[in-house]
Tab-separated table of C-alpha atoms and ligand atoms in Angstrom:
chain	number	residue	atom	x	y	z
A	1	UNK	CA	0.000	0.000	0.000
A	2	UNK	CA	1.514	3.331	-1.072
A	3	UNK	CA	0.458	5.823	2.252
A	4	UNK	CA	1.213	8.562	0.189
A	5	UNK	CA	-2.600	7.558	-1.329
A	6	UNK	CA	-3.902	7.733	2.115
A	7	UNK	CA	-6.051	10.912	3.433
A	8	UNK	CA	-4.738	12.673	6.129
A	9	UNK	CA	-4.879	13.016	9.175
A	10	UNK	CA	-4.574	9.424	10.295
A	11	UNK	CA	-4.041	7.450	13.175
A	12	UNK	CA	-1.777	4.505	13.077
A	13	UNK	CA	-1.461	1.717	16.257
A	14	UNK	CA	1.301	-0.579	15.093
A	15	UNK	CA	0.126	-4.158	16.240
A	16	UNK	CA	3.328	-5.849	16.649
A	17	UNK	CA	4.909	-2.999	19.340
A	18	UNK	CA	1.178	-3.080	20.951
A	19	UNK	CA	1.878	-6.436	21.542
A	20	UNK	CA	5.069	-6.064	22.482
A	21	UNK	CA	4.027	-3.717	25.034
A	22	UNK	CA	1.385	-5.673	26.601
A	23	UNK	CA	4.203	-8.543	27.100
A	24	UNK	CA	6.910	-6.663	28.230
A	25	UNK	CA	4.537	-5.515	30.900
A	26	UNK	CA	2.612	-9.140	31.716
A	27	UNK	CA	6.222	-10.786	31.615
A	28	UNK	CA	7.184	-8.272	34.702
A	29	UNK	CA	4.125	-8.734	36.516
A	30	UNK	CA	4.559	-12.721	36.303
A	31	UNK	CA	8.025	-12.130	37.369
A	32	UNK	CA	7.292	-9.809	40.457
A	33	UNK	CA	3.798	-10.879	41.453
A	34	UNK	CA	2.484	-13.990	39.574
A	35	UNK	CA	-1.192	-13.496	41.049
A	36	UNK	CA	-2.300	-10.422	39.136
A	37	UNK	CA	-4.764	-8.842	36.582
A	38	UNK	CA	-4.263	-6.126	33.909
A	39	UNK	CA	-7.664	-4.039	33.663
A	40	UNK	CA	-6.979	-2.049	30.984
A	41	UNK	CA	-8.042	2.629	31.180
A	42	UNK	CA	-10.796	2.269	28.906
A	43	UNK	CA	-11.116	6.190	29.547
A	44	UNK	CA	-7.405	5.988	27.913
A	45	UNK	CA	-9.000	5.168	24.196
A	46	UNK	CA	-11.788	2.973	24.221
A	47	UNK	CA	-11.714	2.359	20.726
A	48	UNK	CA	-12.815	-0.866	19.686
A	49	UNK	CA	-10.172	-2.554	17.472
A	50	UNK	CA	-7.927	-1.690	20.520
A	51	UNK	CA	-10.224	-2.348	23.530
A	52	UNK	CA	-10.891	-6.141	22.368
A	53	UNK	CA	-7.000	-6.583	21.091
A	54	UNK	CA	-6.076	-6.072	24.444
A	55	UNK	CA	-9.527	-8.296	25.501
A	56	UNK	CA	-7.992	-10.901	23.522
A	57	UNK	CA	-4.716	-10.551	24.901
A	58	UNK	CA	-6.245	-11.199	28.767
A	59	UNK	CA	-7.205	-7.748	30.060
A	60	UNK	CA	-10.428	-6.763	32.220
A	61	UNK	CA	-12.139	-3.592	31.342
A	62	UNK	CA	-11.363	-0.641	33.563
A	63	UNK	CA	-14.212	1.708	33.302
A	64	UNK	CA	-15.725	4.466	35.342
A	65	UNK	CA	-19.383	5.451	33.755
A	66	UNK	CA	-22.417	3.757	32.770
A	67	UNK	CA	-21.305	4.154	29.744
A	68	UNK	CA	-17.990	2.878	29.544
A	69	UNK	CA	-19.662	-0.362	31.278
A	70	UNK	CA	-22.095	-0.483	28.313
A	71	UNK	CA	-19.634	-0.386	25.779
A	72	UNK	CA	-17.551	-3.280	27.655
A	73	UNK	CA	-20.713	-5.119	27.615
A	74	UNK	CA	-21.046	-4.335	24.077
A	75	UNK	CA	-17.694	-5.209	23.094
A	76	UNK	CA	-18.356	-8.643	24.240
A	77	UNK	CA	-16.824	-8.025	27.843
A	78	UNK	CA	-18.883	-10.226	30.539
A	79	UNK	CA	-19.798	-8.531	34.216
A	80	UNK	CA	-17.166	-10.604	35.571
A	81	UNK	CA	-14.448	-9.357	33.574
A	82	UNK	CA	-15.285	-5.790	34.641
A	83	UNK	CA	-13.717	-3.147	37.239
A	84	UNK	CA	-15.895	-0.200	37.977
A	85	UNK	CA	-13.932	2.487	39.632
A	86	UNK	CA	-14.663	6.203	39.843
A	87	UNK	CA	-17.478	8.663	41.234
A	88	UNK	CA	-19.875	8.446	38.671
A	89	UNK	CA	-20.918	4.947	38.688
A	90	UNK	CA	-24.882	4.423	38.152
A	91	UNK	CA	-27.201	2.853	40.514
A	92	UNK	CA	-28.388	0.188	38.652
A	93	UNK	CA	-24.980	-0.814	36.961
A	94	UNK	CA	-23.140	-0.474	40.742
A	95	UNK	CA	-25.691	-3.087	41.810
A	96	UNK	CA	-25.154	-5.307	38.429
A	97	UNK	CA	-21.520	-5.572	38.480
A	98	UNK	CA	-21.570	-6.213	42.452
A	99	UNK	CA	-24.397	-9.015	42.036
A	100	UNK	CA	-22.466	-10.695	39.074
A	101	UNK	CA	-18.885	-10.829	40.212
A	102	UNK	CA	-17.380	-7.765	38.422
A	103	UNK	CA	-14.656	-5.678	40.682
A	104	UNK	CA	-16.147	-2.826	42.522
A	105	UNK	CA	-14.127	0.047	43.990
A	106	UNK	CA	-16.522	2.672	46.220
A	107	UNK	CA	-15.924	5.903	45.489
A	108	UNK	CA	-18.238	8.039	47.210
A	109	UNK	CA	-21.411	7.548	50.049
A	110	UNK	CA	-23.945	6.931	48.084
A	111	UNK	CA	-22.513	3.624	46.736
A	112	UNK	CA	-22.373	2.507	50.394
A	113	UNK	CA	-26.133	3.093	50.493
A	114	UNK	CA	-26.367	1.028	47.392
A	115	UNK	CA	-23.715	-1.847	48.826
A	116	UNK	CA	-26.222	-1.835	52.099
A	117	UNK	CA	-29.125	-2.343	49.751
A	118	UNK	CA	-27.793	-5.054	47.695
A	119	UNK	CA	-26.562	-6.732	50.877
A	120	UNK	CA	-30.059	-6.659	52.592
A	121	UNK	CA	-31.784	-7.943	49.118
A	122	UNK	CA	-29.490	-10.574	48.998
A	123	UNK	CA	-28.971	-11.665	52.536
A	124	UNK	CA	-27.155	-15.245	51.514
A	125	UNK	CA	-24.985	-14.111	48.713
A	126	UNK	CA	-21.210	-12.190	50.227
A	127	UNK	CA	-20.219	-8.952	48.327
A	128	UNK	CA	-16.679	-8.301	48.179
A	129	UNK	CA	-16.312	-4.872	47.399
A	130	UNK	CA	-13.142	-2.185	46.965
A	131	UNK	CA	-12.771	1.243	48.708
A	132	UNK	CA	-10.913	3.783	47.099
A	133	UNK	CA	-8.157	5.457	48.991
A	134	UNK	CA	-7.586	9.049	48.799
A	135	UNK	CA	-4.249	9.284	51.086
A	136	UNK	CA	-1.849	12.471	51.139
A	137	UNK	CA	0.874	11.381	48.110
A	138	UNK	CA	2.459	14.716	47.935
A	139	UNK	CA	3.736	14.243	51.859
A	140	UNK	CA	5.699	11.059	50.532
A	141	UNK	CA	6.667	12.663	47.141
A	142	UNK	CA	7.299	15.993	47.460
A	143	UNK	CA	6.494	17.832	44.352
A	144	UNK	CA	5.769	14.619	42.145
A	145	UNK	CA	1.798	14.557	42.130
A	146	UNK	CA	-0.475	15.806	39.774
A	147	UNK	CA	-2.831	18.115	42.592
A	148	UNK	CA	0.465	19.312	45.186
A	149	UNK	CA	-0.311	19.953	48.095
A	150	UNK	CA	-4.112	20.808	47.153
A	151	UNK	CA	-4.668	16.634	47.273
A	152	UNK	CA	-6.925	14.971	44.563
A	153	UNK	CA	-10.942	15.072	44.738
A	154	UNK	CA	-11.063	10.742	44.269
A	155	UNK	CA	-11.757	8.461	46.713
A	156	UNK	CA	-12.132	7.892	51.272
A	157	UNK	CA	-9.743	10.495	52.513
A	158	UNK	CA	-7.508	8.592	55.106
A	159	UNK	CA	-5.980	11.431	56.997
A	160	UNK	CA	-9.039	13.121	57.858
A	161	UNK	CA	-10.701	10.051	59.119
A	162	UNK	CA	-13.360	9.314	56.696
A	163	UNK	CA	-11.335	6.213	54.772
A	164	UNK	CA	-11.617	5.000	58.785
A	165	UNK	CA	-15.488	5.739	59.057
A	166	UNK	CA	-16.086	3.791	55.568
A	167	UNK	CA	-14.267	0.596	56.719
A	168	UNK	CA	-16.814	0.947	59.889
A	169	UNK	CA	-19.843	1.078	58.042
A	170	UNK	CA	-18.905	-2.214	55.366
A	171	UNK	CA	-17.675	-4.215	58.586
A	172	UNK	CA	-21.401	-3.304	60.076
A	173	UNK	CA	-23.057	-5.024	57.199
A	174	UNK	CA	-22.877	-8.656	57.910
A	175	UNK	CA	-22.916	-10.086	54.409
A	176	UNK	CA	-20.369	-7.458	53.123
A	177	UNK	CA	-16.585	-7.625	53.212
A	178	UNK	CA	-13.543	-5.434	52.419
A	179	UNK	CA	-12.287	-7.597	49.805
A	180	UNK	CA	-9.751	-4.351	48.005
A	181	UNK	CA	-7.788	-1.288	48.136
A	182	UNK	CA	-8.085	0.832	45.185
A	183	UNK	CA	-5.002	3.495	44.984
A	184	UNK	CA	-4.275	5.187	41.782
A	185	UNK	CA	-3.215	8.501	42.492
A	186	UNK	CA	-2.351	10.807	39.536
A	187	UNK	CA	1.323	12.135	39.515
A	188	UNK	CA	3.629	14.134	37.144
A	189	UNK	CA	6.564	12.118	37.790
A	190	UNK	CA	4.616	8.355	36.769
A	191	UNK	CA	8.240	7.430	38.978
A	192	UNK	CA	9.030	4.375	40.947
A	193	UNK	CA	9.252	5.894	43.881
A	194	UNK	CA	5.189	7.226	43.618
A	195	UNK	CA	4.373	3.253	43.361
A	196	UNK	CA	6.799	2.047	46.181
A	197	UNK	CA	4.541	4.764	47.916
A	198	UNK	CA	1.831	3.408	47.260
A	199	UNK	CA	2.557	-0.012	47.926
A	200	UNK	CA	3.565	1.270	51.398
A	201	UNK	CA	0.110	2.788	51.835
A	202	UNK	CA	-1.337	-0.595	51.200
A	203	UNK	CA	0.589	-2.449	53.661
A	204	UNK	CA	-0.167	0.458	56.005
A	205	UNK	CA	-3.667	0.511	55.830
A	206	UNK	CA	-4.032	-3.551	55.782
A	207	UNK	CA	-1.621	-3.278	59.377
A	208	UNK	CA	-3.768	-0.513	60.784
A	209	UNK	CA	-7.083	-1.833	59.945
A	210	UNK	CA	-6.463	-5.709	60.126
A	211	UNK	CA	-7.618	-5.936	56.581
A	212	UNK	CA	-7.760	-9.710	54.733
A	213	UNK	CA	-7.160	-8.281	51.136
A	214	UNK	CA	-8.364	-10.556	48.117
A	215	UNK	CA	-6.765	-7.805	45.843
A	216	UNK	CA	-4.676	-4.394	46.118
A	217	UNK	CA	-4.948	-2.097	43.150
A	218	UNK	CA	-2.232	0.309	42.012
A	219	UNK	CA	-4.152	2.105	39.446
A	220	UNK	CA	-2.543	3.174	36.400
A	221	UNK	CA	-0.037	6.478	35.734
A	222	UNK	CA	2.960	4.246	34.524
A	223	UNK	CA	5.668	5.350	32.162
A	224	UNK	CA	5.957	4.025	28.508
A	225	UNK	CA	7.853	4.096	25.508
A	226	UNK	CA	9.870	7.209	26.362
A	227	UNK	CA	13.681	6.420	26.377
A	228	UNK	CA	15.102	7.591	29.849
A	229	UNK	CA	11.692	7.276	31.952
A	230	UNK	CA	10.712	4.166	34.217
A	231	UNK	CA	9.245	0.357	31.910
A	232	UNK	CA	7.386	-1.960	33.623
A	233	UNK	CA	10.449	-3.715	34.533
A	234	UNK	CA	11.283	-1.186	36.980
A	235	UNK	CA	7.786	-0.549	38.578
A	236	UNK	CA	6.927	-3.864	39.419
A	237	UNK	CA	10.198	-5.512	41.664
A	238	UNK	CA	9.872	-2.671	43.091
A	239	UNK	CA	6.441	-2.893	44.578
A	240	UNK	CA	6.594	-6.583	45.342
A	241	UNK	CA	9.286	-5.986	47.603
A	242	UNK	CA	7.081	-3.574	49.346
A	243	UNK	CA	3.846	-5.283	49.227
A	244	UNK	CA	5.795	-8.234	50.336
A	245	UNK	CA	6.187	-7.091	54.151
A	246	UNK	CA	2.419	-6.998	54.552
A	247	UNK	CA	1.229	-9.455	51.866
A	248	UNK	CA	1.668	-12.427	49.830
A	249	UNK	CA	0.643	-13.136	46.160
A	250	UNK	CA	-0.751	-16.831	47.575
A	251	UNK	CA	-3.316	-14.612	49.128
A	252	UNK	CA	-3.798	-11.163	47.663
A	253	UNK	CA	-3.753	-10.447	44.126
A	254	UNK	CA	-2.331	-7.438	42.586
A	255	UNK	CA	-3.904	-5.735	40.174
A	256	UNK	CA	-2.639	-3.131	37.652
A	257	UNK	CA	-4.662	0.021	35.499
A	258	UNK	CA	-2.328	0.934	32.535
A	259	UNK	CA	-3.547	3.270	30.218
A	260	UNK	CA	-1.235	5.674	28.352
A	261	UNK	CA	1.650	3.670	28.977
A	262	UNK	CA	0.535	0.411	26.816
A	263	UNK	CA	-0.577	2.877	23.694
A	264	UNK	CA	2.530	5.521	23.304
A	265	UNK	CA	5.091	3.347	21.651
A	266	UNK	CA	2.464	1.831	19.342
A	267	UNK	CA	0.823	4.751	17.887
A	268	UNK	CA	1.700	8.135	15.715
A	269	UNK	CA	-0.680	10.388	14.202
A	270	UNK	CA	0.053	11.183	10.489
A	271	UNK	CA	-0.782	14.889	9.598
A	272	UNK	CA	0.104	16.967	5.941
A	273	UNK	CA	1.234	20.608	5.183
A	274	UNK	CA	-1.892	21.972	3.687
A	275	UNK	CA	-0.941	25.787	2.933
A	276	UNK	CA	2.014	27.696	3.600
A	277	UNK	CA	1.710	31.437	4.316
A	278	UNK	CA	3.972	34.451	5.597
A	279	UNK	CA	2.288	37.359	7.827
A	280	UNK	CA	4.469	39.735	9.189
A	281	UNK	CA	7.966	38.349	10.159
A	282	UNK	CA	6.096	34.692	10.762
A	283	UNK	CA	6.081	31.934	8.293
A	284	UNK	CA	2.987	29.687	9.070
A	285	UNK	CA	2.600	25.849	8.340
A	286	UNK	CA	-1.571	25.041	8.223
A	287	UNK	CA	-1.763	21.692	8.533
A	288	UNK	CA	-5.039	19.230	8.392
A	289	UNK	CA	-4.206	17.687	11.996
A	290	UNK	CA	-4.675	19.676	15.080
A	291	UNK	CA	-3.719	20.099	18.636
A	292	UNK	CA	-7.214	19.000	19.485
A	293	UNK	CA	-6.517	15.598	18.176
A	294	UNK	CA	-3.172	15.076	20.196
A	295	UNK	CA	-3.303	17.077	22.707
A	296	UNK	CA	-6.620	17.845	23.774
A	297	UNK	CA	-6.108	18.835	26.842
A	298	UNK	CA	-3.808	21.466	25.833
A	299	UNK	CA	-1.458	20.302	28.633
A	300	UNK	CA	1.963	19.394	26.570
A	301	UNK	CA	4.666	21.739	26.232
A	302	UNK	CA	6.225	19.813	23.329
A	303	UNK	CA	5.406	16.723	20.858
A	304	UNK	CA	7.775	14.145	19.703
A	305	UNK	CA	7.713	14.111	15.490
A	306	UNK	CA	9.794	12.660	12.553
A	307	UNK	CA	8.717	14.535	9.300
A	308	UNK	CA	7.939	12.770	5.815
A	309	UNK	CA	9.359	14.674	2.758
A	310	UNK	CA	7.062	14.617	-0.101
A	311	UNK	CA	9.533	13.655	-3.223
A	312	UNK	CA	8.094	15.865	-5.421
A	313	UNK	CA	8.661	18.878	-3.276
A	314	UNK	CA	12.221	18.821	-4.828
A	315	UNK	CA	15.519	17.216	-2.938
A	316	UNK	CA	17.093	20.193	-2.758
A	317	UNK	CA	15.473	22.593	0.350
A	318	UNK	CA	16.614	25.740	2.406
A	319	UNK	CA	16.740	25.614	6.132
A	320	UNK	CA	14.326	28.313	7.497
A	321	UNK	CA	14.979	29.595	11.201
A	322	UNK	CA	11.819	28.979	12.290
A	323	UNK	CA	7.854	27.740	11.122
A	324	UNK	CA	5.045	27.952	13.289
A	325	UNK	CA	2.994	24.587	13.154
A	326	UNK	CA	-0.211	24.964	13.786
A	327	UNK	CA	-3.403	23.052	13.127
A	328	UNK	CA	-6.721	23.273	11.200
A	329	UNK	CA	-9.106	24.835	13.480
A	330	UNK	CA	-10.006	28.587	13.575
A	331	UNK	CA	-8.682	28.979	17.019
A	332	UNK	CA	-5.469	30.930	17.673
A	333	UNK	CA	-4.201	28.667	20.439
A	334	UNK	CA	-4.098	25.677	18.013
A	335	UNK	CA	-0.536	26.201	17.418
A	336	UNK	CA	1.714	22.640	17.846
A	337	UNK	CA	5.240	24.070	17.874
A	338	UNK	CA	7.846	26.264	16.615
A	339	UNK	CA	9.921	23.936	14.038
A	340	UNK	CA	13.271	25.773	14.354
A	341	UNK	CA	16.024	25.871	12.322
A	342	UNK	CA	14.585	22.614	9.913
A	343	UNK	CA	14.177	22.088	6.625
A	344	UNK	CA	11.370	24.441	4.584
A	345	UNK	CA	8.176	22.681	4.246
A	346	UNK	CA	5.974	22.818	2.066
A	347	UNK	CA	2.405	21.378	0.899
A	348	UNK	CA	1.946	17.971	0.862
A	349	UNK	CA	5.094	17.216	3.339
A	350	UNK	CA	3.815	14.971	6.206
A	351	UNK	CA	4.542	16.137	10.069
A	352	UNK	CA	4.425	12.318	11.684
A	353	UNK	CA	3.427	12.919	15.765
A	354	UNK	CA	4.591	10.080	18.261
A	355	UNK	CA	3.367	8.827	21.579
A	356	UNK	CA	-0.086	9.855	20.787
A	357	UNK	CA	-2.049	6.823	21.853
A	358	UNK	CA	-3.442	8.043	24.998
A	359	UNK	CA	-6.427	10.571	25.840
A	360	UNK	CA	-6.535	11.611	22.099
A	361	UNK	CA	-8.449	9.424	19.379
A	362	UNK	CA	-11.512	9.386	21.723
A	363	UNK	CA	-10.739	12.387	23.601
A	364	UNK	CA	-10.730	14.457	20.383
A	365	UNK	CA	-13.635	17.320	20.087
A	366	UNK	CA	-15.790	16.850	17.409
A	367	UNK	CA	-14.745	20.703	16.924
A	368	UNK	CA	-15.021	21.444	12.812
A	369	UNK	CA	-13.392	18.616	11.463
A	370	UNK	CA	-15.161	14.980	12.732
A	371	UNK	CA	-12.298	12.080	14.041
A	372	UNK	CA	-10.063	11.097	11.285
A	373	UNK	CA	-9.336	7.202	10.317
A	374	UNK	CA	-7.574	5.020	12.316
A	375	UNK	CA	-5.435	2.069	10.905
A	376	UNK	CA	-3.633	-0.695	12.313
A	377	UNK	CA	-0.063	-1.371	10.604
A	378	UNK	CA	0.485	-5.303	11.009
A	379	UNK	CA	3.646	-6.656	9.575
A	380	UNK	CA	3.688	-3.574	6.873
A	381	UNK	CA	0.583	-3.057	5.847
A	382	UNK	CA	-2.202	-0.749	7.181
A	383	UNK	CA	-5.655	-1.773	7.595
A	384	UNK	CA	-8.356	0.680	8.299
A	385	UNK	CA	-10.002	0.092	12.114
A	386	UNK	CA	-11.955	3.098	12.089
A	387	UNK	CA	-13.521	5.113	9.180
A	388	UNK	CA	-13.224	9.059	9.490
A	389	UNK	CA	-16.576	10.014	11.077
A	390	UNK	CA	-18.916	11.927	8.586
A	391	UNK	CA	-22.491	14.011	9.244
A	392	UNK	CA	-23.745	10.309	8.978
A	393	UNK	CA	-21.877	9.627	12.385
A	394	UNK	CA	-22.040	13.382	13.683
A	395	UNK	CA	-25.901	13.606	13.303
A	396	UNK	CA	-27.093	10.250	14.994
A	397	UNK	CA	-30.329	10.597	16.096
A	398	UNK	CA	-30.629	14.814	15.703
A	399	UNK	CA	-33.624	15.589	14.735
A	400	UNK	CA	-33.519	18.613	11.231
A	401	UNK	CA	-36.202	21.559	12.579
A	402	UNK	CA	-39.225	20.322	11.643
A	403	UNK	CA	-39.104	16.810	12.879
A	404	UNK	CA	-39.724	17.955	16.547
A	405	UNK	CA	-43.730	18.941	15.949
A	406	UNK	CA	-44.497	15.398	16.670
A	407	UNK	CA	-42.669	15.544	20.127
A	408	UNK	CA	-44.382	19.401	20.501
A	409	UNK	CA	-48.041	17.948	19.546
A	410	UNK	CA	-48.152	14.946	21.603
A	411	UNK	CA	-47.001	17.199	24.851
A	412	UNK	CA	-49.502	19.670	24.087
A	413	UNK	CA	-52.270	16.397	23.934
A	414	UNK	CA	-50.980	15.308	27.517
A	415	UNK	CA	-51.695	18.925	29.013
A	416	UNK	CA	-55.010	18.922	27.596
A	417	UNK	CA	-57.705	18.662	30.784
A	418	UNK	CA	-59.265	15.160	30.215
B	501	PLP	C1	-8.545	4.966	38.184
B	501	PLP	C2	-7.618	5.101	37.040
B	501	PLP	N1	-7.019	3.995	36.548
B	501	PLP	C3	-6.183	4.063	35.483
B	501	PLP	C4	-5.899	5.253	34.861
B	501	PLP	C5	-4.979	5.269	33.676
B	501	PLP	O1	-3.899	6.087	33.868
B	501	PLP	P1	-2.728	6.184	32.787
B	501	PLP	O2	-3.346	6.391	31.458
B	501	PLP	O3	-1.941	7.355	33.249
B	501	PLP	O4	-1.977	4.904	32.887
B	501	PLP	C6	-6.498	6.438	35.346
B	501	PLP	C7	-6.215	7.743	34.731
B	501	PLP	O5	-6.464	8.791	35.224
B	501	PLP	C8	-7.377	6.353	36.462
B	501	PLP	O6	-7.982	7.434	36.949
């Protein structure tokens, strides 16, 4: 296939270093902590090609909405082979995944309201549930974690007591039983040292409150792909030697969230020079990707790239001092990056962006372009996972004006006195 055919902008996961991934990462859990379980961010990039490759490959799916869990269950996931984290979990699919064996980590009161009310329905059956810890990281890493010293918003707060007061009210029910801790704290650093914290909360917590754990969950927030950060290999002897002190893999599993880290290696986002234009002292590069698609967040200061040089742009180019990159949208701020002192570019050339498998292909705003294709490149080739959405996909079920007098008529014959 010549991918100088293909439309940009593209997605590309590249099978083979998914795969790689996944077993570079299962290999150092068997080696550290045989008894574990990989439920995989689906908040990360739920889509499907990758969600059921990784399915396929062993992984449970980590969600944290209703609708996540629907599109697990869609996806051919079963109950049991779910973990519902997360403070927006829905009544009805709380009490599902508790009745039919999925993993369920409290995160808030009203779920204990709900675990009290499954318990009492079912006064036979014994719910193992998860609490998840919200414990001060920041005091133990100093300047690594995502909040500071502000703290995050997830999970029982342990220093002020209420982590204590939870662990009360589940021992009160008789048919319920602390069966989990759930951990994941978000940090800048995604370093060794935040897990080997973590690891030591665990142990802390099970010595404190006498806890018999089935499972301990680190969350995700690991490093991948980027040369000179933390791999798996280094995250996981680490812990075990921690959890160790307190627990045993005979008896506890351990069990693991990755997002981001599994998808950076594998995936680049393929993007062409569609116009080149001076103003004032600035020579601009429009291009048809964005920072919306990578970078929706607008968080990253700078983006890994390789660039493809169209051949027919000439061998022979100048080096310019500096190009602003910047994407398709009508918004000023969608600027990637200054390409300095490079070769001049011009239409047609391809800008190639790595490490852009997490929080972008479904995190992307369906803001005036709709989500591009995604391929899959296995052993050369690409094969097209996802088609590039169109008003087919944007529209859904909107109604055109018009189509709403039926909705308008029938409420007007409800109102009218009988
Ligand atoms: C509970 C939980 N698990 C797993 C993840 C995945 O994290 P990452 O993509 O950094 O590995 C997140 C991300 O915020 C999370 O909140």
């Amino acid at each position: 296939m010549d991918e100088w055919k293909l439309r940009t902008p593209y997605f590309v996961i590249d099978e083979e270093q998914l795969a790689k991934d996944f077993t570079i990462l299962t290999d150092s859990l068997q080696r550290s902590w045989e008894n574990y379980r990989i439920g995989y961010s689906f908040k990360t990039n739920s889509l499907p090609w990758l969600v059921t490759f990784l399915k396929d490959k062993g992984a449970l799916a980590e969600v944290v909405s209703d609708d996540e869990y629907a599109l697990a269950l869609w996806l051919g996931y079963t109950d049991r082979e779910v973990i519902y984290n997360g403070p927006v979990k829905e009544r009805e699919s709380f009490c599902r995944c508790l009745l039919a064996g999925g993993m369920v980590n409290m995160d808030g009161q009203r779920e204990l309201g709900w675990l009290e009310e499954v318990c009492r329905r079912h006064p036979k059956r014994v719910f193992p549930v998860g609490i998840r810890v919200n414990f001060d990281l920041e005091k133990l890493c100093p300047g690594e974690t995502t909040m500071g010293e502000a703290g995050g918003r997830f999970g029982f707060g342990y220093e002020n007591g209420v982590f204590a007061e939870v662990v009360e009210r589940v021992r009160k029910i008789p048919n319920a039983r602390i069966a989990g801790l759930h951990l994941h704290s978000s940090s800048k650093s995604r370093s060794v040292a935040i897990f080997e914290a973590i690891a030591g909360m665990a142990c802390r917590l099970k010595r404190e409150f006498g806890l018999h754990l089935s499972y301990v969950d680190l969350g995700g927030g690991y490093c991948g792909g980027l040369p000179g950060r933390p791999q798996y290999p280094d995250y996981f002897p680490a812990v075990a030697k921690i959890l160790r002190r307190e627990f045993s893999p005979e008896e506890t599993m351990l069990v693991v969230e990755p997002g981001v880290s599994l998808l950076s290696k594998a995936t680049t986002f393929v993007t062409s020079v569609v116009d080149v234009r001076d103003i004032g002292k600035e020579r601009y590069l429009i291009t048809d990707g964005s920072r919306f698609n990578i970078d929706p967040t607008m968080i990253k200061s700078g983006y890994l790239f390789h660039l493809e040089l169209r051949k027919e742009n000439g061998p022979q180019r100048r080096t310019m001092a500096r190009q602003c990159v910047s994407g398709f949208s009508c918004m000023e701020v969608d600027r990637l990056f200054s390409y300095e002192n490079g070769t001049e570019l011009a239409e047609g050339d391809r800008i190639v962006y790595e490490n852009v498998g997490g929080y972008t292909m479904s995190l992307n705003p369906l803001f005036i372009r709709y989500f591009p294709d995604v391929y899959i490149r296995r052993r050369g080739r690409l094969l097209k996972v996802r088609d590039r959405w169109t008003p087919e996909e944007y529209v859904q079920k909107g109604m055109r004006f018009g189509e709403e007098r039926a909705l308008w008529d029938a409420d007007r014959e409800e109102d009218q006195p009988e």
